PDB file of C-alpha atoms in Angstrom:
ATOM      1  CA  MET I 957     -74.030 -25.470 -12.495  1.00 48.00           C
ATOM      2  CA  PRO I 958     -74.184 -24.357  -8.807  1.00 49.00           C
ATOM      3  CA  GLY I 959     -71.673 -27.120  -8.064  1.00 49.00           C
ATOM      4  CA  PHE I 960     -69.327 -25.741 -10.763  1.00 41.00           C
ATOM      5  CA  VAL I 961     -69.527 -22.195  -9.292  1.00 39.00           C
ATOM      6  CA  THR I 962     -68.798 -23.548  -5.819  1.00 44.00           C
ATOM      7  CA  LEU I 963     -65.726 -25.341  -7.202  1.00 38.00           C
ATOM      8  CA  LEU I 964     -64.424 -22.127  -8.812  1.00 37.00           C
ATOM      9  CA  ILE I 965     -64.868 -20.184  -5.568  1.00 38.00           C
ATOM     10  CA  ARG I 966     -62.979 -22.819  -3.601  1.00 47.00           C
ATOM     11  CA  PHE I 967     -60.147 -22.835  -6.186  1.00 39.00           C
ATOM     12  CA  GLY I 968     -59.835 -19.055  -6.035  1.00 45.00           C
ATOM     13  CA  VAL I 969     -59.691 -18.974  -2.253  1.00 40.00           C
ATOM     14  CA  THR I 970     -57.002 -21.676  -2.248  1.00 42.00           C
ATOM     15  CA  ALA I 971     -54.902 -19.810  -4.849  1.00 42.00           C
ATOM     16  CA  MET I 972     -55.135 -16.536  -2.907  1.00 40.00           C
ATOM     17  CA  ALA I 973     -54.077 -18.316   0.267  1.00 39.00           C
ATOM     18  CA  ARG I 974     -50.994 -19.635  -1.516  1.00 40.00           C
ATOM     19  CA  ARG I 975     -50.052 -16.133  -2.739  1.00 39.00           C
ATOM     20  CA  LYS I 976     -50.687 -14.417   0.594  1.00 39.00           C
ATOM     21  CA  PRO I 977     -47.442 -13.418   2.346  1.00 40.00           C
ATOM     22  CA  ALA I 978     -46.598 -15.008   5.660  1.00 40.00           C
ATOM     23  CA  HIS I 979     -48.148 -13.239   8.630  1.00 39.00           C
ATOM     24  CA  ARG I 980     -45.787 -10.924  10.545  1.00 41.00           C
ATOM     25  CA  THR I 981     -46.269  -9.649  14.015  1.00 39.00           C
ATOM     26  CA  PRO I 982     -46.471  -5.828  13.883  1.00 41.00           C
ATOM     27  CA  GLY I 983     -43.118  -4.199  14.608  1.00 41.00           C
ATOM     28  CA  THR I 984     -40.995  -7.127  13.408  1.00 39.00           C
ATOM     29  CA  LYS I 985     -38.746  -7.136  10.321  1.00 37.00           C
ATOM     30  CA  SER I 986     -38.665  -9.618   7.510  1.00 38.00           C
ATOM     31  CA  PRO I 987     -35.621 -11.869   7.527  1.00 37.00           C
ATOM     32  CA  ALA I 988     -32.742 -10.329   5.554  1.00 36.00           C
ATOM     33  CA  PRO I 989     -32.034 -12.091   2.258  1.00 35.00           C
ATOM     34  CA  ALA I 990     -29.070 -14.383   2.350  1.00 34.00           C
ATOM     35  CA  ARG I 991     -25.877 -12.882   0.883  1.00 30.00           C
ATOM     36  CA  SER I 992     -23.886 -14.900  -1.571  1.00 30.00           C
ATOM     37  CA  ASP I 993     -20.289 -15.613  -0.613  1.00 29.00           C
ATOM     38  CA  SER I 994     -18.103 -14.013  -3.244  1.00 30.00           C
ATOM     39  CA  GLY I 995     -15.061 -15.956  -2.110  1.00 32.00           C
ATOM     40  CA  THR I 996     -13.348 -12.877  -0.577  1.00 36.00           C
ATOM     41  CA  ARG I 997     -14.831 -13.208   2.906  1.00 45.00           C
ATOM     42  CA  GLY I 998     -12.072 -12.954   5.488  1.00 57.00           C
ATOM     43  CA  ALA I 999      -9.727 -11.151   3.089  1.00 78.00           C
ATOM     44  CA  GLY I1000      -8.567  -7.554   2.812  1.00 90.00           C
ATOM     45  CA  GLU I1001      -7.349  -5.593  -0.175  1.00 93.00           C
ATOM     46  CA  LEU I1002      -4.342  -3.307  -0.506  1.00 94.00           C
ATOM     47  CA  ARG I1003      -3.954  -0.814  -3.344  1.00 96.00           C
ATOM     48  CA  ILE I1004      -0.497   0.410  -4.301  1.00 97.00           C
ATOM     49  CA  ILE I1005      -0.802   4.173  -4.799  1.00 97.00           C
ATOM     50  CA  GLY I1006       2.405   5.169  -6.576  1.00 97.00           C
ATOM     51  CA  GLY I1007       5.332   4.032  -8.685  1.00 97.00           C
ATOM     52  CA  ASP I1008       5.648   1.115 -11.089  1.00 97.00           C
ATOM     53  CA  TRP I1009       2.807  -0.855  -9.497  1.00 98.00           C
ATOM     54  CA  ARG I1010       0.451   2.063  -9.080  1.00 97.00           C
ATOM     55  CA  SER I1011      -3.230   1.028  -8.791  1.00 97.00           C
ATOM     56  CA  ARG I1012      -2.353  -2.663  -8.408  1.00 97.00           C
ATOM     57  CA  LYS I1013      -4.717  -4.333  -5.937  1.00 96.00           C
ATOM     58  CA  LEU I1014      -3.411  -7.110  -3.731  1.00 96.00           C
ATOM     59  CA  LYS I1015      -5.237  -9.464  -1.381  1.00 94.00           C
ATOM     60  CA  PHE I1016      -4.163 -10.255   2.155  1.00 93.00           C
ATOM     61  CA  PRO I1017      -5.823 -12.331   4.904  1.00 92.00           C
ATOM     62  CA  ASN I1018      -7.525 -10.694   7.851  1.00 83.00           C
ATOM     63  CA  ALA I1019      -5.138 -12.297  10.303  1.00 75.00           C
ATOM     64  CA  GLY I1020      -3.063 -11.034  13.178  1.00 65.00           C
ATOM     65  CA  GLY I1021      -5.064  -7.814  13.566  1.00 72.00           C
ATOM     66  CA  VAL I1022      -3.512  -6.335  10.424  1.00 81.00           C
ATOM     67  CA  ARG I1023      -4.144  -2.596  10.022  1.00 79.00           C
ATOM     68  CA  PRO I1024      -2.675  -1.253   6.750  1.00 86.00           C
ATOM     69  CA  THR I1025      -1.338   2.298   6.710  1.00 90.00           C
ATOM     70  CA  PRO I1026      -4.008   4.422   4.938  1.00 92.00           C
ATOM     71  CA  ALA I1027      -3.346   5.687   1.416  1.00 94.00           C
ATOM     72  CA  ARG I1028      -3.236   9.352   2.448  1.00 94.00           C
ATOM     73  CA  THR I1029      -0.668   8.650   5.153  1.00 94.00           C
ATOM     74  CA  ARG I1030       1.453   6.621   2.738  1.00 96.00           C
ATOM     75  CA  GLU I1031       1.353   9.454   0.218  1.00 97.00           C
ATOM     76  CA  THR I1032       2.614  11.899   2.843  1.00 96.00           C
ATOM     77  CA  LEU I1033       5.347   9.539   4.029  1.00 97.00           C
ATOM     78  CA  PHE I1034       6.708   8.825   0.583  1.00 98.00           C
ATOM     79  CA  ASN I1035       6.654  12.510  -0.286  1.00 97.00           C
ATOM     80  CA  TRP I1036       8.895  13.023   2.751  1.00 98.00           C
ATOM     81  CA  LEU I1037      11.217  10.273   1.484  1.00 98.00           C
ATOM     82  CA  ALA I1038      11.003  11.183  -2.200  1.00 96.00           C
ATOM     83  CA  PHE I1039      14.706  12.065  -2.578  1.00 96.00           C
ATOM     84  CA  HIS I1040      16.005   9.201  -0.446  1.00 97.00           C
ATOM     85  CA  LEU I1041      14.095   6.171  -1.734  1.00 97.00           C
ATOM     86  CA  ALA I1042      15.749   5.276  -5.048  1.00 98.00           C
ATOM     87  CA  GLY I1043      17.950   2.214  -4.625  1.00 98.00           C
ATOM     88  CA  SER I1044      17.498   2.178  -0.849  1.00 99.00           C
ATOM     89  CA  ASP I1045      17.572  -0.926   1.344  1.00 99.00           C
ATOM     90  CA  CYS I1046      14.378  -1.002   3.439  1.00 99.00           C
ATOM     91  CA  LEU I1047      13.162  -2.963   6.457  1.00 99.00           C
ATOM     92  CA  ASP I1048       9.406  -3.250   7.047  1.00 98.00           C
ATOM     93  CA  LEU I1049       8.725  -4.428  10.607  1.00 98.00           C
ATOM     94  CA  PHE I1050       5.226  -5.743  11.396  1.00 96.00           C
ATOM     95  CA  ALA I1051       4.795  -5.839   7.610  1.00 96.00           C
ATOM     96  CA  GLY I1052       1.212  -7.151   7.689  1.00 95.00           C
ATOM     97  CA  SER I1053      -0.331  -6.355   4.307  1.00 95.00           C
ATOM     98  CA  GLY I1054       2.972  -5.002   2.986  1.00 96.00           C
ATOM     99  CA  ALA I1055       1.534  -1.505   2.621  1.00 97.00           C
ATOM    100  CA  LEU I1056       4.874   0.163   3.379  1.00 98.00           C
ATOM    101  CA  GLY I1057       7.440  -2.306   2.071  1.00 98.00           C
ATOM    102  CA  LEU I1058       5.646  -3.000  -1.216  1.00 98.00           C
ATOM    103  CA  GLU I1059       4.926   0.701  -1.722  1.00 98.00           C
ATOM    104  CA  ALA I1060       8.632   1.422  -1.233  1.00 98.00           C
ATOM    105  CA  LEU I1061       9.585  -1.179  -3.855  1.00 99.00           C
ATOM    106  CA  SER I1062       7.021   0.220  -6.271  1.00 98.00           C
ATOM    107  CA  ARG I1063       8.574   3.669  -5.879  1.00 98.00           C
ATOM    108  CA  GLY I1064      12.135   2.603  -6.562  1.00 98.00           C
ATOM    109  CA  ALA I1065      13.629   1.069  -3.417  1.00 99.00           C
ATOM    110  CA  GLY I1066      16.385  -1.369  -4.287  1.00 98.00           C
ATOM    111  CA  HIS I1067      15.383  -4.021  -1.766  1.00 99.00           C
ATOM    112  CA  ALA I1068      12.871  -4.540   1.030  1.00 99.00           C
ATOM    113  CA  THR I1069      12.849  -7.074   3.852  1.00 99.00           C
ATOM    114  CA  LEU I1070       9.335  -7.611   5.209  1.00 99.00           C
ATOM    115  CA  VAL I1071       9.062  -9.152   8.684  1.00 98.00           C
ATOM    116  CA  ASP I1072       5.836 -10.573  10.109  1.00 97.00           C
ATOM    117  CA  HIS I1073       5.313 -13.410  12.580  1.00 95.00           C
ATOM    118  CA  THR I1074       1.893 -14.523  11.245  1.00 95.00           C
ATOM    119  CA  PRO I1075       2.356 -17.392   8.736  1.00 96.00           C
ATOM    120  CA  ALA I1076      -0.772 -16.519   6.734  1.00 95.00           C
ATOM    121  CA  LEU I1077       0.413 -12.940   6.245  1.00 96.00           C
ATOM    122  CA  ALA I1078       3.959 -14.004   5.395  1.00 97.00           C
ATOM    123  CA  ASN I1079       2.624 -16.425   2.777  1.00 97.00           C
ATOM    124  CA  ALA I1080       0.399 -13.709   1.307  1.00 97.00           C
ATOM    125  CA  LEU I1081       3.384 -11.349   1.068  1.00 98.00           C
ATOM    126  CA  ARG I1082       5.368 -13.975  -0.835  1.00 98.00           C
ATOM    127  CA  THR I1083       2.403 -14.596  -3.134  1.00 98.00           C
ATOM    128  CA  ASN I1084       2.012 -10.886  -3.836  1.00 98.00           C
ATOM    129  CA  LEU I1085       5.709 -10.466  -4.598  1.00 98.00           C
ATOM    130  CA  ARG I1086       5.368 -13.273  -7.152  1.00 98.00           C
ATOM    131  CA  LEU I1087       2.268 -11.627  -8.641  1.00 97.00           C
ATOM    132  CA  LEU I1088       4.233  -8.393  -8.961  1.00 98.00           C
ATOM    133  CA  LYS I1089       7.131 -10.336 -10.513  1.00 97.00           C
ATOM    134  CA  SER I1090       9.491  -8.775  -8.004  1.00 97.00           C
ATOM    135  CA  GLU I1091      12.777 -10.318  -6.944  1.00 96.00           C
ATOM    136  CA  SER I1092      13.648  -7.344  -4.738  1.00 98.00           C
ATOM    137  CA  GLY I1093      11.563  -8.363  -1.735  1.00 98.00           C
ATOM    138  CA  GLU I1094      12.415 -10.833   1.028  1.00 98.00           C
ATOM    139  CA  VAL I1095       9.821 -12.098   3.507  1.00 98.00           C
ATOM    140  CA  VAL I1096      10.856 -13.221   6.986  1.00 98.00           C
ATOM    141  CA  CYS I1097       8.300 -15.085   9.111  1.00 98.00           C
ATOM    142  CA  ASN I1098       9.546 -14.362  12.613  1.00 97.00           C
ATOM    143  CA  THR I1099       8.795 -12.130  15.561  1.00 96.00           C
ATOM    144  CA  VAL I1100      10.255  -8.665  15.264  1.00 97.00           C
ATOM    145  CA  GLU I1101      12.132  -9.010  18.561  1.00 95.00           C
ATOM    146  CA  HIS I1102      13.819 -12.234  17.490  1.00 96.00           C
ATOM    147  CA  TYR I1103      14.726 -10.771  14.118  1.00 97.00           C
ATOM    148  CA  LEU I1104      16.281  -7.656  15.648  1.00 96.00           C
ATOM    149  CA  ALA I1105      18.070  -9.449  18.489  1.00 93.00           C
ATOM    150  CA  GLN I1106      21.212 -10.110  16.454  1.00 85.00           C
ATOM    151  CA  ARG I1107      22.072  -8.391  13.208  1.00 91.00           C
ATOM    152  CA  GLN I1108      23.512 -10.745  10.601  1.00 89.00           C
ATOM    153  CA  ARG I1109      23.399  -8.460   7.566  1.00 94.00           C
ATOM    154  CA  PRO I1110      24.339  -4.871   6.651  1.00 96.00           C
ATOM    155  CA  PRO I1111      22.249  -2.088   8.199  1.00 98.00           C
ATOM    156  CA  PHE I1112      19.283  -0.571   6.378  1.00 98.00           C
ATOM    157  CA  ASP I1113      18.746   2.842   4.831  1.00 99.00           C
ATOM    158  CA  ILE I1114      15.087   3.032   5.891  1.00 99.00           C
ATOM    159  CA  VAL I1115      13.163   1.214   8.628  1.00 99.00           C
ATOM    160  CA  PHE I1116       9.354   1.237   8.752  1.00 98.00           C
ATOM    161  CA  MET I1117       7.642   0.452  12.069  1.00 96.00           C
ATOM    162  CA  ASP I1118       3.857   0.181  12.343  1.00 93.00           C
ATOM    163  CA  PRO I1119       3.399  -2.021  15.431  1.00 92.00           C
ATOM    164  CA  PRO I1120       0.156  -3.098  17.121  1.00 88.00           C
ATOM    165  CA  PHE I1121      -1.055  -0.328  19.385  1.00 85.00           C
ATOM    166  CA  ARG I1122      -1.066  -0.314  23.182  1.00 83.00           C
ATOM    167  CA  GLN I1123       1.427  -3.137  23.563  1.00 87.00           C
ATOM    168  CA  GLY I1124       4.580  -1.185  24.416  1.00 86.00           C
ATOM    169  CA  TRP I1125       6.453  -2.154  21.261  1.00 90.00           C
ATOM    170  CA  LEU I1126       8.289   1.117  20.674  1.00 91.00           C
ATOM    171  CA  GLU I1127       9.868   1.167  24.138  1.00 90.00           C
ATOM    172  CA  ARG I1128      11.267  -2.319  23.494  1.00 91.00           C
ATOM    173  CA  LEU I1129      12.346  -1.920  19.877  1.00 94.00           C
ATOM    174  CA  PHE I1130      13.998   1.506  19.788  1.00 94.00           C
ATOM    175  CA  PRO I1131      16.896   0.273  21.986  1.00 93.00           C
ATOM    176  CA  LEU I1132      17.282  -2.883  19.870  1.00 93.00           C
ATOM    177  CA  LEU I1133      17.499  -0.910  16.643  1.00 95.00           C
ATOM    178  CA  GLU I1134      20.151   1.333  18.178  1.00 94.00           C
ATOM    179  CA  ALA I1135      22.192  -1.307  20.014  1.00 93.00           C
ATOM    180  CA  GLN I1136      22.435  -3.653  17.035  1.00 94.00           C
ATOM    181  CA  GLY I1137      23.117  -0.870  14.534  1.00 95.00           C
ATOM    182  CA  TRP I1138      20.185  -1.719  12.259  1.00 97.00           C
ATOM    183  CA  VAL I1139      20.007   1.735  10.653  1.00 98.00           C
ATOM    184  CA  LYS I1140      22.815   3.292   8.654  1.00 97.00           C
ATOM    185  CA  PRO I1141      24.126   6.675   9.776  1.00 96.00           C
ATOM    186  CA  GLY I1142      22.091   9.169   7.788  1.00 97.00           C
ATOM    187  CA  GLY I1143      19.256   6.648   7.485  1.00 98.00           C
ATOM    188  CA  TRP I1144      15.598   6.995   8.357  1.00 98.00           C
ATOM    189  CA  VAL I1145      13.155   5.451  10.842  1.00 98.00           C
ATOM    190  CA  TYR I1146       9.414   5.803  10.290  1.00 98.00           C
ATOM    191  CA  VAL I1147       7.080   5.115  13.226  1.00 95.00           C
ATOM    192  CA  GLU I1148       3.304   4.985  13.689  1.00 93.00           C
ATOM    193  CA  HIS I1149       1.698   5.063  17.120  1.00 89.00           C
ATOM    194  CA  GLU I1150      -1.565   5.999  18.815  1.00 87.00           C
ATOM    195  CA  SER I1151      -1.888   9.764  19.267  1.00 86.00           C
ATOM    196  CA  GLU I1152      -2.732   9.386  22.956  1.00 81.00           C
ATOM    197  CA  LEU I1153       0.757   7.980  23.520  1.00 77.00           C
ATOM    198  CA  VAL I1154       3.654  10.336  24.105  1.00 77.00           C
ATOM    199  CA  THR I1155       6.400   9.177  21.740  1.00 75.00           C
ATOM    200  CA  PRO I1156       8.879   7.143  23.805  1.00 77.00           C
ATOM    201  CA  ALA I1157      12.399   8.459  24.197  1.00 87.00           C
ATOM    202  CA  VAL I1158      14.434   7.764  21.070  1.00 92.00           C
ATOM    203  CA  PRO I1159      18.182   7.177  20.829  1.00 93.00           C
ATOM    204  CA  ALA I1160      20.300  10.319  21.068  1.00 94.00           C
ATOM    205  CA  THR I1161      21.354  10.026  17.426  1.00 95.00           C
ATOM    206  CA  TRP I1162      17.755  10.091  16.142  1.00 96.00           C
ATOM    207  CA  HIS I1163      16.349  13.479  15.261  1.00 96.00           C
ATOM    208  CA  LEU I1164      12.699  14.161  14.481  1.00 95.00           C
ATOM    209  CA  HIS I1165      12.470  15.188  10.833  1.00 96.00           C
ATOM    210  CA  ARG I1166       8.715  15.250  10.237  1.00 96.00           C
ATOM    211  CA  GLN I1167       5.618  14.456  12.271  1.00 95.00           C
ATOM    212  CA  LYS I1168       1.914  14.529  11.531  1.00 95.00           C
ATOM    213  CA  ARG I1169      -1.333  13.401  13.110  1.00 92.00           C
ATOM    214  CA  ALA I1170      -4.268  11.742  11.338  1.00 88.00           C
ATOM    215  CA  GLY I1171      -7.162  11.157  13.710  1.00 86.00           C
ATOM    216  CA  GLN I1172      -6.065   8.745  16.418  1.00 88.00           C
ATOM    217  CA  VAL I1173      -2.710   7.960  14.765  1.00 91.00           C
ATOM    218  CA  THR I1174       0.515   9.959  14.892  1.00 92.00           C
ATOM    219  CA  TYR I1175       3.252   9.206  12.405  1.00 94.00           C
ATOM    220  CA  SER I1176       6.839  10.388  12.698  1.00 95.00           C
ATOM    221  CA  LEU I1177       9.972  10.259  10.557  1.00 97.00           C
ATOM    222  CA  PHE I1178      13.345  10.294  12.315  1.00 97.00           C
ATOM    223  CA  ARG I1179      16.775  10.855  10.783  1.00 98.00           C
ATOM    224  CA  VAL I1180      19.686   8.925  12.224  1.00 97.00           C
ATOM    225  CA  GLN I1181      22.463  11.436  12.596  1.00 90.00           C
ATOM    226  CA  ALA I1182      25.818  10.734  11.028  1.00 80.00           C
ATOM    227  CA  GLU I1183      29.028  12.555  11.856  1.00 63.00           C
ATOM    228  CA  GLY I1184      29.255  15.687   9.757  1.00 52.00           C
ATOM    229  CA  LEU I1185      25.642  15.334   8.533  1.00 54.00           C
ATOM    230  CA  SER I1186      23.347  18.308   9.035  1.00 53.00           C
ATOM    231  CA  GLU I1187      19.556  18.188   8.913  1.00 51.00           C
TER     232      GLU I1187
END
């Protein structure tokens, strides 16, 4: 009988040792549990906020430093353009996620050309246009400077420009847009830039129509003056 009791005691001690948590040095944290990969790692999501595709969510790769225009800013912009968007021909430079060009199509633009030099982003834009069953969008995988260097099509009604910050893009592109006649007289040019930057000089025919600041970003809408057209 004493031998049986001794056996039970040994069994209990062994079982408790197995259940005892691993010793931690005071002040240290337990390892974080591993997170399961949902399959969306490395991808971003864009939500269309108005028009025919309202609330549609679209995926885009986190490539090329893409920084989609926030929903609140888009809402303000398209309120500014509300009476000029229907049937318009739009150019989205540095298209990235397509936040501006796709939003314009959703709200009634007749056509949008989306330009981005990153192949992964250009492919995602084409995929999203197919998902939206849209034949009104064209994706161009090229640098913006090369695309604008020589105009081989009619000018646009609206041009969206949301370039990477702190790289001097606006100073280089404003003259190209003007010299090559990319914007129709009476058309519109929308620009985003860091608030710390004084807006570079614009062509003499561009007139500031609206401007607003959201945190570290300033966004401006210019009207390209046409003869006999008043603001």
